[in-house]
PDB file of C-alpha atoms in Angstrom:
ATOM      1  CA  ASN A   1       0.000   0.000   0.000  1.00 85.00           C
ATOM      2  CA  PHE A   2       1.097   3.534  -0.779  1.00 91.00           C
ATOM      3  CA  THR A   3       0.416   6.362   1.691  1.00 96.00           C
ATOM      4  CA  TYR A   4       1.291  10.032   1.620  1.00 97.00           C
ATOM      5  CA  THR A   5       1.543  13.016   3.960  1.00 97.00           C
ATOM      6  CA  ILE A   6       1.761  16.670   2.907  1.00 98.00           C
ATOM      7  CA  ASN A   7       2.227  19.064   5.823  1.00 97.00           C
ATOM      8  CA  PRO A   8       3.086  22.691   4.979  1.00 98.00           C
ATOM      9  CA  SER A   9       3.118  25.323   7.733  1.00 97.00           C
ATOM     10  CA  TYR A  10       3.835  29.030   8.097  1.00 98.00           C
ATOM     11  CA  VAL A  11       5.254  30.680  11.234  1.00 97.00           C
ATOM     12  CA  ILE A  12       4.602  34.344  12.077  1.00 96.00           C
ATOM     13  CA  LYS A  13       6.983  36.179  14.443  1.00 93.00           C
ATOM     14  CA  ASN A  14       8.272  32.852  15.801  1.00 92.00           C
ATOM     15  CA  ARG A  15       5.091  32.576  17.909  1.00 94.00           C
ATOM     16  CA  TYR A  16       2.119  31.790  15.687  1.00 96.00           C
ATOM     17  CA  LYS A  17       1.988  28.799  13.368  1.00 97.00           C
ATOM     18  CA  LEU A  18      -0.617  28.077  10.689  1.00 98.00           C
ATOM     19  CA  PHE A  19      -0.621  24.574   9.224  1.00 98.00           C
ATOM     20  CA  VAL A  20      -2.333  22.242   6.759  1.00 98.00           C
ATOM     21  CA  ASN A  21      -2.059  18.468   6.761  1.00 98.00           C
ATOM     22  CA  VAL A  22      -3.226  16.188   3.923  1.00 98.00           C
ATOM     23  CA  SER A  23      -2.611  12.478   4.441  1.00 98.00           C
ATOM     24  CA  SER A  24      -3.746   8.945   3.689  1.00 97.00           C
ATOM     25  CA  ALA A  25      -3.693   5.717   5.699  1.00 97.00           C
ATOM     26  CA  TYR A  26      -4.902   2.124   5.637  1.00 96.00           C
ATOM     27  CA  ARG A  27      -5.859  -0.600   8.114  1.00 95.00           C
ATOM     28  CA  VAL A  28      -5.810  -4.286   7.213  1.00 95.00           C
ATOM     29  CA  PRO A  29      -8.319  -6.836   8.604  1.00 95.00           C
ATOM     30  CA  SER A  30      -7.253  -8.739  11.707  1.00 95.00           C
ATOM     31  CA  LEU A  31      -6.733 -12.506  11.723  1.00 96.00           C
ATOM     32  CA  TYR A  32      -9.972 -12.886  13.714  1.00 96.00           C
ATOM     33  CA  GLN A  33     -11.911 -10.847  11.161  1.00 95.00           C
ATOM     34  CA  LEU A  34     -10.545 -13.086   8.409  1.00 96.00           C
ATOM     35  CA  PHE A  35     -10.453 -16.623   9.858  1.00 95.00           C
ATOM     36  CA  SER A  36     -12.865 -16.863  12.835  1.00 93.00           C
ATOM     37  CA  GLU A  37     -16.366 -18.347  12.617  1.00 92.00           C
ATOM     38  CA  TYR A  38     -17.513 -14.820  11.699  1.00 92.00           C
ATOM     39  CA  GLY A  39     -14.558 -14.239   9.391  1.00 92.00           C
ATOM     40  CA  ASN A  40     -14.642 -13.137   5.794  1.00 93.00           C
ATOM     41  CA  LEU A  41     -11.684 -13.878   3.497  1.00 94.00           C
ATOM     42  CA  GLY A  42     -13.057 -11.354   1.009  1.00 92.00           C
ATOM     43  CA  LEU A  43     -12.513  -8.371   3.355  1.00 94.00           C
ATOM     44  CA  LYS A  44     -10.661  -5.436   1.863  1.00 93.00           C
ATOM     45  CA  PRO A  45      -8.435  -3.145   3.958  1.00 95.00           C
ATOM     46  CA  GLU A  46      -9.870   0.167   5.092  1.00 94.00           C
ATOM     47  CA  THR A  47      -8.354   3.182   3.335  1.00 95.00           C
ATOM     48  CA  SER A  48      -8.657   6.779   4.542  1.00 96.00           C
ATOM     49  CA  HIS A  49      -7.904  10.307   3.353  1.00 97.00           C
ATOM     50  CA  THR A  50      -7.695  13.156   5.860  1.00 97.00           C
ATOM     51  CA  PHE A  51      -7.561  16.928   5.517  1.00 98.00           C
ATOM     52  CA  GLU A  52      -6.672  18.993   8.583  1.00 98.00           C
ATOM     53  CA  THR A  53      -5.937  22.661   9.131  1.00 98.00           C
ATOM     54  CA  GLY A  54      -5.352  24.745  12.215  1.00 98.00           C
ATOM     55  CA  MET A  55      -3.119  26.997  14.251  1.00 98.00           C
ATOM     56  CA  ASP A  56      -0.722  26.909  17.212  1.00 97.00           C
ATOM     57  CA  LEU A  57      -0.557  30.208  19.085  1.00 97.00           C
ATOM     58  CA  ASN A  58       2.060  31.085  21.691  1.00 96.00           C
ATOM     59  CA  ILE A  59       0.075  34.003  23.134  1.00 95.00           C
ATOM     60  CA  LEU A  60       2.236  34.657  26.204  1.00 94.00           C
ATOM     61  CA  PRO A  61       5.716  33.100  25.894  1.00 90.00           C
ATOM     62  CA  GLU A  62       6.187  30.249  28.382  1.00 88.00           C
ATOM     63  CA  LYS A  63       2.827  31.068  30.009  1.00 94.00           C
ATOM     64  CA  LEU A  64      -0.185  30.795  27.671  1.00 96.00           C
ATOM     65  CA  ASP A  65      -0.572  28.581  24.574  1.00 97.00           C
ATOM     66  CA  PHE A  66      -3.633  27.856  22.440  1.00 97.00           C
ATOM     67  CA  ASN A  67      -4.083  25.480  19.524  1.00 97.00           C
ATOM     68  CA  PHE A  68      -7.010  24.689  17.257  1.00 98.00           C
ATOM     69  CA  SER A  69      -7.466  22.199  14.428  1.00 98.00           C
ATOM     70  CA  TRP A  70     -10.331  21.271  12.094  1.00 98.00           C
ATOM     71  CA  PHE A  71     -10.401  17.965  10.227  1.00 97.00           C
ATOM     72  CA  HIS A  72     -12.353  16.061   7.604  1.00 97.00           C
ATOM     73  CA  ARG A  73     -11.755  12.330   7.053  1.00 95.00           C
ATOM     74  CA  ASP A  74     -13.161   9.917   4.461  1.00 95.00           C
ATOM     75  CA  ILE A  75     -12.794   6.163   5.048  1.00 93.00           C
ATOM     76  CA  GLN A  76     -13.627   3.621   2.350  1.00 92.00           C
ATOM     77  CA  ASP A  77     -14.381  -0.105   2.756  1.00 91.00           C
ATOM     78  CA  VAL A  78     -15.067   0.291   6.488  1.00 88.00           C
ATOM     79  CA  ILE A  79     -14.785  -3.053   8.305  1.00 90.00           C
ATOM     80  CA  ASP A  80     -17.877  -3.725  10.410  1.00 85.00           C
ATOM     81  CA  PHE A  81     -20.012  -6.581  11.752  1.00 82.00           C
ATOM     82  CA  GLY A  82     -23.166  -7.246   9.747  1.00 79.00           C
ATOM     83  CA  GLU A  83     -25.061  -9.646   7.532  1.00 79.00           C
ATOM     84  CA  LYS A  84     -22.704 -11.256   5.009  1.00 80.00           C
ATOM     85  CA  SER A  85     -25.551 -13.091   3.284  1.00 79.00           C
ATOM     86  CA  PRO A  86     -29.216 -13.764   4.175  1.00 80.00           C
ATOM     87  CA  GLY A  87     -29.215 -15.267   7.671  1.00 78.00           C
ATOM     88  CA  GLN A  88     -25.418 -15.350   7.960  1.00 83.00           C
ATOM     89  CA  PHE A  89     -23.626 -12.751  10.090  1.00 85.00           C
ATOM     90  CA  GLY A  90     -19.965 -11.793  10.201  1.00 90.00           C
ATOM     91  CA  TYR A  91     -17.481  -9.128   9.228  1.00 92.00           C
ATOM     92  CA  VAL A  92     -18.213  -7.114   6.085  1.00 90.00           C
ATOM     93  CA  ASN A  93     -16.971  -4.023   4.276  1.00 88.00           C
ATOM     94  CA  GLN A  94     -19.280  -1.031   4.372  1.00 82.00           C
ATOM     95  CA  ASN A  95     -19.081   1.550   1.619  1.00 79.00           C
ATOM     96  CA  MET A  96     -18.000   4.848   3.191  1.00 87.00           C
ATOM     97  CA  GLN A  97     -17.551   6.658   6.487  1.00 88.00           C
ATOM     98  CA  LYS A  98     -17.242  10.448   6.645  1.00 92.00           C
ATOM     99  CA  ASP A  99     -16.005  12.161   9.818  1.00 93.00           C
ATOM    100  CA  LYS A 100     -15.512  15.832  10.557  1.00 96.00           C
ATOM    101  CA  GLY A 101     -14.909  17.910  13.633  1.00 97.00           C
ATOM    102  CA  PHE A 102     -12.509  20.122  15.511  1.00 98.00           C
ATOM    103  CA  GLU A 103     -10.277  20.102  18.564  1.00 98.00           C
ATOM    104  CA  MET A 104      -8.964  22.930  20.735  1.00 98.00           C
ATOM    105  CA  GLU A 105      -6.618  23.059  23.691  1.00 98.00           C
ATOM    106  CA  ALA A 106      -5.275  25.786  25.966  1.00 98.00           C
ATOM    107  CA  SER A 107      -2.474  25.591  28.498  1.00 97.00           C
ATOM    108  CA  PHE A 108      -1.590  28.159  31.156  1.00 97.00           C
ATOM    109  CA  LYS A 109       1.403  28.286  33.475  1.00 95.00           C
ATOM    110  CA  PRO A 110       0.961  31.234  35.850  1.00 91.00           C
ATOM    111  CA  ALA A 111       3.940  30.266  37.988  1.00 85.00           C
ATOM    112  CA  GLY A 112       6.725  27.729  38.112  1.00 84.00           C
ATOM    113  CA  PHE A 113       4.921  25.549  40.653  1.00 90.00           C
ATOM    114  CA  ALA A 114       1.527  25.318  38.867  1.00 95.00           C
ATOM    115  CA  SER A 115       0.252  24.511  35.389  1.00 96.00           C
ATOM    116  CA  PHE A 116      -3.247  24.164  33.934  1.00 97.00           C
ATOM    117  CA  SER A 117      -4.635  22.871  30.650  1.00 98.00           C
ATOM    118  CA  ALA A 118      -8.052  22.257  29.127  1.00 98.00           C
ATOM    119  CA  PHE A 119      -9.334  20.719  25.890  1.00 98.00           C
ATOM    120  CA  TYR A 120     -12.562  20.303  23.942  1.00 98.00           C
ATOM    121  CA  ALA A 121     -13.225  18.032  20.974  1.00 98.00           C
ATOM    122  CA  PHE A 122     -16.249  17.669  18.692  1.00 97.00           C
ATOM    123  CA  VAL A 123     -16.667  14.938  16.100  1.00 95.00           C
ATOM    124  CA  ASN A 124     -19.581  13.972  13.892  1.00 93.00           C
ATOM    125  CA  GLY A 125     -20.016  11.728  10.913  1.00 89.00           C
ATOM    126  CA  ARG A 126     -22.062   9.154   9.153  1.00 87.00           C
ATOM    127  CA  GLN A 127     -21.535   5.755   7.601  1.00 82.00           C
ATOM    128  CA  THR A 128     -23.132   4.369   4.454  1.00 79.00           C
ATOM    129  CA  SER A 129     -23.761   0.623   4.234  1.00 73.00           C
ATOM    130  CA  ALA A 130     -23.418  -1.510   1.122  1.00 66.00           C
ATOM    131  CA  GLU A 131     -27.216  -1.375   0.748  1.00 70.00           C
ATOM    132  CA  GLY A 132     -27.155   2.431   0.749  1.00 72.00           C
ATOM    133  CA  THR A 133     -28.416   2.829   4.339  1.00 73.00           C
ATOM    134  CA  VAL A 134     -27.054   5.893   6.140  1.00 77.00           C
ATOM    135  CA  PHE A 135     -26.598   5.914   9.938  1.00 74.00           C
ATOM    136  CA  ASN A 136     -24.623   7.875  12.523  1.00 78.00           C
ATOM    137  CA  LEU A 137     -21.340   6.677  13.960  1.00 79.00           C
ATOM    138  CA  PHE A 138     -21.555   4.256  16.869  1.00 83.00           C
ATOM    139  CA  ARG A 139     -19.719   4.247  20.230  1.00 86.00           C
ATOM    140  CA  ARG A 140     -18.169   7.643  19.556  1.00 89.00           C
ATOM    141  CA  PRO A 141     -19.268  10.692  21.563  1.00 94.00           C
ATOM    142  CA  LYS A 142     -19.835  13.946  19.713  1.00 94.00           C
ATOM    143  CA  ASN A 143     -18.503  15.941  22.666  1.00 96.00           C
ATOM    144  CA  THR A 144     -15.547  15.342  24.955  1.00 97.00           C
ATOM    145  CA  PHE A 145     -13.742  17.845  27.135  1.00 98.00           C
ATOM    146  CA  GLY A 146     -11.438  17.856  30.103  1.00 98.00           C
ATOM    147  CA  ALA A 147      -8.933  19.712  32.234  1.00 98.00           C
ATOM    148  CA  ASN A 148      -5.698  19.065  34.050  1.00 98.00           C
ATOM    149  CA  ALA A 149      -4.113  20.827  37.022  1.00 97.00           C
ATOM    150  CA  GLY A 150      -0.570  20.117  38.153  1.00 96.00           C
ATOM    151  CA  PHE A 151       1.308  21.411  41.208  1.00 96.00           C
ATOM    152  CA  ASN A 152       4.871  21.097  42.455  1.00 93.00           C
ATOM    153  CA  ILE A 153       4.857  20.773  46.239  1.00 90.00           C
ATOM    154  CA  GLY A 154       8.352  21.785  47.132  1.00 86.00           C
ATOM    155  CA  GLU A 155      11.219  20.100  45.323  1.00 87.00           C
ATOM    156  CA  LYS A 156      10.261  16.505  46.101  1.00 92.00           C
ATOM    157  CA  ALA A 157       6.498  16.166  45.544  1.00 95.00           C
ATOM    158  CA  ASP A 158       4.096  16.588  42.637  1.00 95.00           C
ATOM    159  CA  PHE A 159       0.296  16.530  42.650  1.00 96.00           C
ATOM    160  CA  ASN A 160      -1.954  16.225  39.593  1.00 97.00           C
ATOM    161  CA  LEU A 161      -5.737  16.257  39.030  1.00 97.00           C
ATOM    162  CA  THR A 162      -7.265  15.144  35.714  1.00 98.00           C
ATOM    163  CA  TYR A 163     -10.917  15.548  34.731  1.00 98.00           C
ATOM    164  CA  LYS A 164     -12.599  14.220  31.575  1.00 97.00           C
ATOM    165  CA  TYR A 165     -16.182  14.335  30.323  1.00 97.00           C
ATOM    166  CA  THR A 166     -17.323  11.797  27.738  1.00 96.00           C
ATOM    167  CA  GLY A 167     -20.604  12.622  26.023  1.00 96.00           C
ATOM    168  CA  SER A 168     -23.469  10.253  25.281  1.00 94.00           C
ATOM    169  CA  ARG A 169     -23.059   7.701  22.500  1.00 92.00           C
ATOM    170  CA  GLU A 170     -25.242   5.378  20.488  1.00 90.00           C
ATOM    171  CA  ASP A 171     -24.448   1.679  20.229  1.00 88.00           C
ATOM    172  CA  PHE A 172     -26.117  -1.589  19.209  1.00 83.00           C
ATOM    173  CA  TYR A 173     -25.774  -5.316  19.751  1.00 84.00           C
ATOM    174  CA  PHE A 174     -27.296  -8.532  18.428  1.00 81.00           C
ATOM    175  CA  ASP A 175     -29.424 -10.699  20.721  1.00 86.00           C
ATOM    176  CA  SER A 176     -29.393 -14.495  20.764  1.00 85.00           C
ATOM    177  CA  SER A 177     -31.615 -14.538  17.684  1.00 82.00           C
ATOM    178  CA  PHE A 178     -29.303 -12.088  15.874  1.00 75.00           C
ATOM    179  CA  ASN A 179     -31.874  -9.318  16.019  1.00 82.00           C
ATOM    180  CA  LYS A 180     -30.275  -5.872  16.137  1.00 80.00           C
ATOM    181  CA  VAL A 181     -30.980  -3.998  19.385  1.00 89.00           C
ATOM    182  CA  ASN A 182     -30.162  -0.287  19.714  1.00 88.00           C
ATOM    183  CA  ALA A 183     -28.562   0.949  22.952  1.00 91.00           C
ATOM    184  CA  HIS A 184     -28.027   4.457  24.329  1.00 92.00           C
ATOM    185  CA  LEU A 185     -24.880   4.990  26.389  1.00 94.00           C
ATOM    186  CA  ALA A 186     -25.195   7.896  28.817  1.00 94.00           C
ATOM    187  CA  ALA A 187     -22.531  10.553  29.336  1.00 96.00           C
ATOM    188  CA  TYR A 188     -20.151  10.242  32.274  1.00 96.00           C
ATOM    189  CA  HIS A 189     -17.435  12.160  34.172  1.00 95.00           C
ATOM    190  CA  MET A 190     -14.042  10.893  35.313  1.00 96.00           C
ATOM    191  CA  LEU A 191     -11.787  12.491  37.922  1.00 98.00           C
ATOM    192  CA  ASP A 192      -8.350  11.031  38.650  1.00 98.00           C
ATOM    193  CA  ALA A 193      -5.636  12.083  41.081  1.00 98.00           C
ATOM    194  CA  TYR A 194      -1.915  11.359  41.110  1.00 97.00           C
ATOM    195  CA  ILE A 195       0.669  12.254  43.753  1.00 97.00           C
ATOM    196  CA  GLN A 196       4.371  11.506  43.712  1.00 96.00           C
ATOM    197  CA  TYR A 197       7.039  11.922  46.383  1.00 96.00           C
ATOM    198  CA  LYS A 198      10.758  11.449  45.901  1.00 94.00           C
ATOM    199  CA  PRO A 199      12.491  11.414  49.317  1.00 92.00           C
ATOM    200  CA  THR A 200      15.884  10.472  47.812  1.00 92.00           C
ATOM    201  CA  SER A 201      17.377  10.343  44.342  1.00 89.00           C
ATOM    202  CA  LYS A 202      16.986   6.519  44.348  1.00 94.00           C
ATOM    203  CA  LEU A 203      13.463   6.180  45.750  1.00 96.00           C
ATOM    204  CA  THR A 204      10.108   7.336  44.331  1.00 96.00           C
ATOM    205  CA  LEU A 205       6.722   6.784  46.000  1.00 97.00           C
ATOM    206  CA  PHE A 206       3.443   7.448  44.209  1.00 97.00           C
ATOM    207  CA  ALA A 207      -0.306   6.939  44.488  1.00 97.00           C
ATOM    208  CA  ASP A 208      -2.603   6.906  41.439  1.00 96.00           C
ATOM    209  CA  VAL A 209      -6.331   7.056  42.265  1.00 96.00           C
ATOM    210  CA  LYS A 210      -8.828   6.506  39.422  1.00 96.00           C
ATOM    211  CA  ASN A 211     -12.499   7.506  39.255  1.00 96.00           C
ATOM    212  CA  LEU A 212     -12.687   9.615  42.420  1.00 95.00           C
ATOM    213  CA  LEU A 213     -16.350  10.414  41.670  1.00 91.00           C
ATOM    214  CA  ASP A 214     -17.184   6.678  41.662  1.00 94.00           C
ATOM    215  CA  GLN A 215     -18.970   6.881  38.316  1.00 93.00           C
ATOM    216  CA  ASN A 216     -20.750   3.910  36.778  1.00 93.00           C
ATOM    217  CA  TYR A 217     -20.406   3.911  33.011  1.00 89.00           C
ATOM    218  CA  ARG A 218     -20.424   1.699  29.934  1.00 81.00           C
TER     219      ARG A 218
END
Protein backbone atom coordinates (compact mmCIF):
# COMPACT_ATOMS: atom_id res chain seq x y z
CA ASN A 1 0.00 0.00 0.00
CA PHE A 2 1.10 3.53 -0.78
CA THR A 3 0.42 6.36 1.69
CA TYR A 4 1.29 10.03 1.62
CA THR A 5 1.54 13.02 3.96
CA ILE A 6 1.76 16.67 2.91
CA ASN A 7 2.23 19.06 5.82
CA PRO A 8 3.09 22.69 4.98
CA SER A 9 3.12 25.32 7.73
CA TYR A 10 3.84 29.03 8.10
CA VAL A 11 5.25 30.68 11.23
CA ILE A 12 4.60 34.34 12.08
CA LYS A 13 6.98 36.18 14.44
CA ASN A 14 8.27 32.85 15.80
CA ARG A 15 5.09 32.58 17.91
CA TYR A 16 2.12 31.79 15.69
CA LYS A 17 1.99 28.80 13.37
CA LEU A 18 -0.62 28.08 10.69
CA PHE A 19 -0.62 24.57 9.22
CA VAL A 20 -2.33 22.24 6.76
CA ASN A 21 -2.06 18.47 6.76
CA VAL A 22 -3.23 16.19 3.92
CA SER A 23 -2.61 12.48 4.44
CA SER A 24 -3.75 8.94 3.69
CA ALA A 25 -3.69 5.72 5.70
CA TYR A 26 -4.90 2.12 5.64
CA ARG A 27 -5.86 -0.60 8.11
CA VAL A 28 -5.81 -4.29 7.21
CA PRO A 29 -8.32 -6.84 8.60
CA SER A 30 -7.25 -8.74 11.71
CA LEU A 31 -6.73 -12.51 11.72
CA TYR A 32 -9.97 -12.89 13.71
CA GLN A 33 -11.91 -10.85 11.16
CA LEU A 34 -10.54 -13.09 8.41
CA PHE A 35 -10.45 -16.62 9.86
CA SER A 36 -12.86 -16.86 12.83
CA GLU A 37 -16.37 -18.35 12.62
CA TYR A 38 -17.51 -14.82 11.70
CA GLY A 39 -14.56 -14.24 9.39
CA ASN A 40 -14.64 -13.14 5.79
CA LEU A 41 -11.68 -13.88 3.50
CA GLY A 42 -13.06 -11.35 1.01
CA LEU A 43 -12.51 -8.37 3.36
CA LYS A 44 -10.66 -5.44 1.86
CA PRO A 45 -8.43 -3.15 3.96
CA GLU A 46 -9.87 0.17 5.09
CA THR A 47 -8.35 3.18 3.34
CA SER A 48 -8.66 6.78 4.54
CA HIS A 49 -7.90 10.31 3.35
CA THR A 50 -7.70 13.16 5.86
CA PHE A 51 -7.56 16.93 5.52
CA GLU A 52 -6.67 18.99 8.58
CA THR A 53 -5.94 22.66 9.13
CA GLY A 54 -5.35 24.75 12.22
CA MET A 55 -3.12 27.00 14.25
CA ASP A 56 -0.72 26.91 17.21
CA LEU A 57 -0.56 30.21 19.08
CA ASN A 58 2.06 31.09 21.69
CA ILE A 59 0.07 34.00 23.13
CA LEU A 60 2.24 34.66 26.20
CA PRO A 61 5.72 33.10 25.89
CA GLU A 62 6.19 30.25 28.38
CA LYS A 63 2.83 31.07 30.01
CA LEU A 64 -0.19 30.80 27.67
CA ASP A 65 -0.57 28.58 24.57
CA PHE A 66 -3.63 27.86 22.44
CA ASN A 67 -4.08 25.48 19.52
CA PHE A 68 -7.01 24.69 17.26
CA SER A 69 -7.47 22.20 14.43
CA TRP A 70 -10.33 21.27 12.09
CA PHE A 71 -10.40 17.97 10.23
CA HIS A 72 -12.35 16.06 7.60
CA ARG A 73 -11.75 12.33 7.05
CA ASP A 74 -13.16 9.92 4.46
CA ILE A 75 -12.79 6.16 5.05
CA GLN A 76 -13.63 3.62 2.35
CA ASP A 77 -14.38 -0.10 2.76
CA VAL A 78 -15.07 0.29 6.49
CA ILE A 79 -14.78 -3.05 8.31
CA ASP A 80 -17.88 -3.73 10.41
CA PHE A 81 -20.01 -6.58 11.75
CA GLY A 82 -23.17 -7.25 9.75
CA GLU A 83 -25.06 -9.65 7.53
CA LYS A 84 -22.70 -11.26 5.01
CA SER A 85 -25.55 -13.09 3.28
CA PRO A 86 -29.22 -13.76 4.18
CA GLY A 87 -29.22 -15.27 7.67
CA GLN A 88 -25.42 -15.35 7.96
CA PHE A 89 -23.63 -12.75 10.09
CA GLY A 90 -19.97 -11.79 10.20
CA TYR A 91 -17.48 -9.13 9.23
CA VAL A 92 -18.21 -7.11 6.09
CA ASN A 93 -16.97 -4.02 4.28
CA GLN A 94 -19.28 -1.03 4.37
CA ASN A 95 -19.08 1.55 1.62
CA MET A 96 -18.00 4.85 3.19
CA GLN A 97 -17.55 6.66 6.49
CA LYS A 98 -17.24 10.45 6.64
CA ASP A 99 -16.00 12.16 9.82
CA LYS A 100 -15.51 15.83 10.56
CA GLY A 101 -14.91 17.91 13.63
CA PHE A 102 -12.51 20.12 15.51
CA GLU A 103 -10.28 20.10 18.56
CA MET A 104 -8.96 22.93 20.74
CA GLU A 105 -6.62 23.06 23.69
CA ALA A 106 -5.27 25.79 25.97
CA SER A 107 -2.47 25.59 28.50
CA PHE A 108 -1.59 28.16 31.16
CA LYS A 109 1.40 28.29 33.47
CA PRO A 110 0.96 31.23 35.85
CA ALA A 111 3.94 30.27 37.99
CA GLY A 112 6.73 27.73 38.11
CA PHE A 113 4.92 25.55 40.65
CA ALA A 114 1.53 25.32 38.87
CA SER A 115 0.25 24.51 35.39
CA PHE A 116 -3.25 24.16 33.93
CA SER A 117 -4.63 22.87 30.65
CA ALA A 118 -8.05 22.26 29.13
CA PHE A 119 -9.33 20.72 25.89
CA TYR A 120 -12.56 20.30 23.94
CA ALA A 121 -13.23 18.03 20.97
CA PHE A 122 -16.25 17.67 18.69
CA VAL A 123 -16.67 14.94 16.10
CA ASN A 124 -19.58 13.97 13.89
CA GLY A 125 -20.02 11.73 10.91
CA ARG A 126 -22.06 9.15 9.15
CA GLN A 127 -21.53 5.75 7.60
CA THR A 128 -23.13 4.37 4.45
CA SER A 129 -23.76 0.62 4.23
CA ALA A 130 -23.42 -1.51 1.12
CA GLU A 131 -27.22 -1.38 0.75
CA GLY A 132 -27.15 2.43 0.75
CA THR A 133 -28.42 2.83 4.34
CA VAL A 134 -27.05 5.89 6.14
CA PHE A 135 -26.60 5.91 9.94
CA ASN A 136 -24.62 7.88 12.52
CA LEU A 137 -21.34 6.68 13.96
CA PHE A 138 -21.55 4.26 16.87
CA ARG A 139 -19.72 4.25 20.23
CA ARG A 140 -18.17 7.64 19.56
CA PRO A 141 -19.27 10.69 21.56
CA LYS A 142 -19.84 13.95 19.71
CA ASN A 143 -18.50 15.94 22.67
CA THR A 144 -15.55 15.34 24.95
CA PHE A 145 -13.74 17.84 27.14
CA GLY A 146 -11.44 17.86 30.10
CA ALA A 147 -8.93 19.71 32.23
CA ASN A 148 -5.70 19.07 34.05
CA ALA A 149 -4.11 20.83 37.02
CA GLY A 150 -0.57 20.12 38.15
CA PHE A 151 1.31 21.41 41.21
CA ASN A 152 4.87 21.10 42.45
CA ILE A 153 4.86 20.77 46.24
CA GLY A 154 8.35 21.79 47.13
CA GLU A 155 11.22 20.10 45.32
CA LYS A 156 10.26 16.51 46.10
CA ALA A 157 6.50 16.17 45.54
CA ASP A 158 4.10 16.59 42.64
CA PHE A 159 0.30 16.53 42.65
CA ASN A 160 -1.95 16.23 39.59
CA LEU A 161 -5.74 16.26 39.03
CA THR A 162 -7.26 15.14 35.71
CA TYR A 163 -10.92 15.55 34.73
CA LYS A 164 -12.60 14.22 31.58
CA TYR A 165 -16.18 14.34 30.32
CA THR A 166 -17.32 11.80 27.74
CA GLY A 167 -20.60 12.62 26.02
CA SER A 168 -23.47 10.25 25.28
CA ARG A 169 -23.06 7.70 22.50
CA GLU A 170 -25.24 5.38 20.49
CA ASP A 171 -24.45 1.68 20.23
CA PHE A 172 -26.12 -1.59 19.21
CA TYR A 173 -25.77 -5.32 19.75
CA PHE A 174 -27.30 -8.53 18.43
CA ASP A 175 -29.42 -10.70 20.72
CA SER A 176 -29.39 -14.49 20.76
CA SER A 177 -31.61 -14.54 17.68
CA PHE A 178 -29.30 -12.09 15.87
CA ASN A 179 -31.87 -9.32 16.02
CA LYS A 180 -30.27 -5.87 16.14
CA VAL A 181 -30.98 -4.00 19.39
CA ASN A 182 -30.16 -0.29 19.71
CA ALA A 183 -28.56 0.95 22.95
CA HIS A 184 -28.03 4.46 24.33
CA LEU A 185 -24.88 4.99 26.39
CA ALA A 186 -25.19 7.90 28.82
CA ALA A 187 -22.53 10.55 29.34
CA TYR A 188 -20.15 10.24 32.27
CA HIS A 189 -17.44 12.16 34.17
CA MET A 190 -14.04 10.89 35.31
CA LEU A 191 -11.79 12.49 37.92
CA ASP A 192 -8.35 11.03 38.65
CA ALA A 193 -5.64 12.08 41.08
CA TYR A 194 -1.92 11.36 41.11
CA ILE A 195 0.67 12.25 43.75
CA GLN A 196 4.37 11.51 43.71
CA TYR A 197 7.04 11.92 46.38
CA LYS A 198 10.76 11.45 45.90
CA PRO A 199 12.49 11.41 49.32
CA THR A 200 15.88 10.47 47.81
CA SER A 201 17.38 10.34 44.34
CA LYS A 202 16.99 6.52 44.35
CA LEU A 203 13.46 6.18 45.75
CA THR A 204 10.11 7.34 44.33
CA LEU A 205 6.72 6.78 46.00
CA PHE A 206 3.44 7.45 44.21
CA ALA A 207 -0.31 6.94 44.49
CA ASP A 208 -2.60 6.91 41.44
CA VAL A 209 -6.33 7.06 42.27
CA LYS A 210 -8.83 6.51 39.42
CA ASN A 211 -12.50 7.51 39.25
CA LEU A 212 -12.69 9.62 42.42
CA LEU A 213 -16.35 10.41 41.67
CA ASP A 214 -17.18 6.68 41.66
CA GLN A 215 -18.97 6.88 38.32
CA ASN A 216 -20.75 3.91 36.78
CA TYR A 217 -20.41 3.91 33.01
CA ARG A 218 -20.42 1.70 29.93
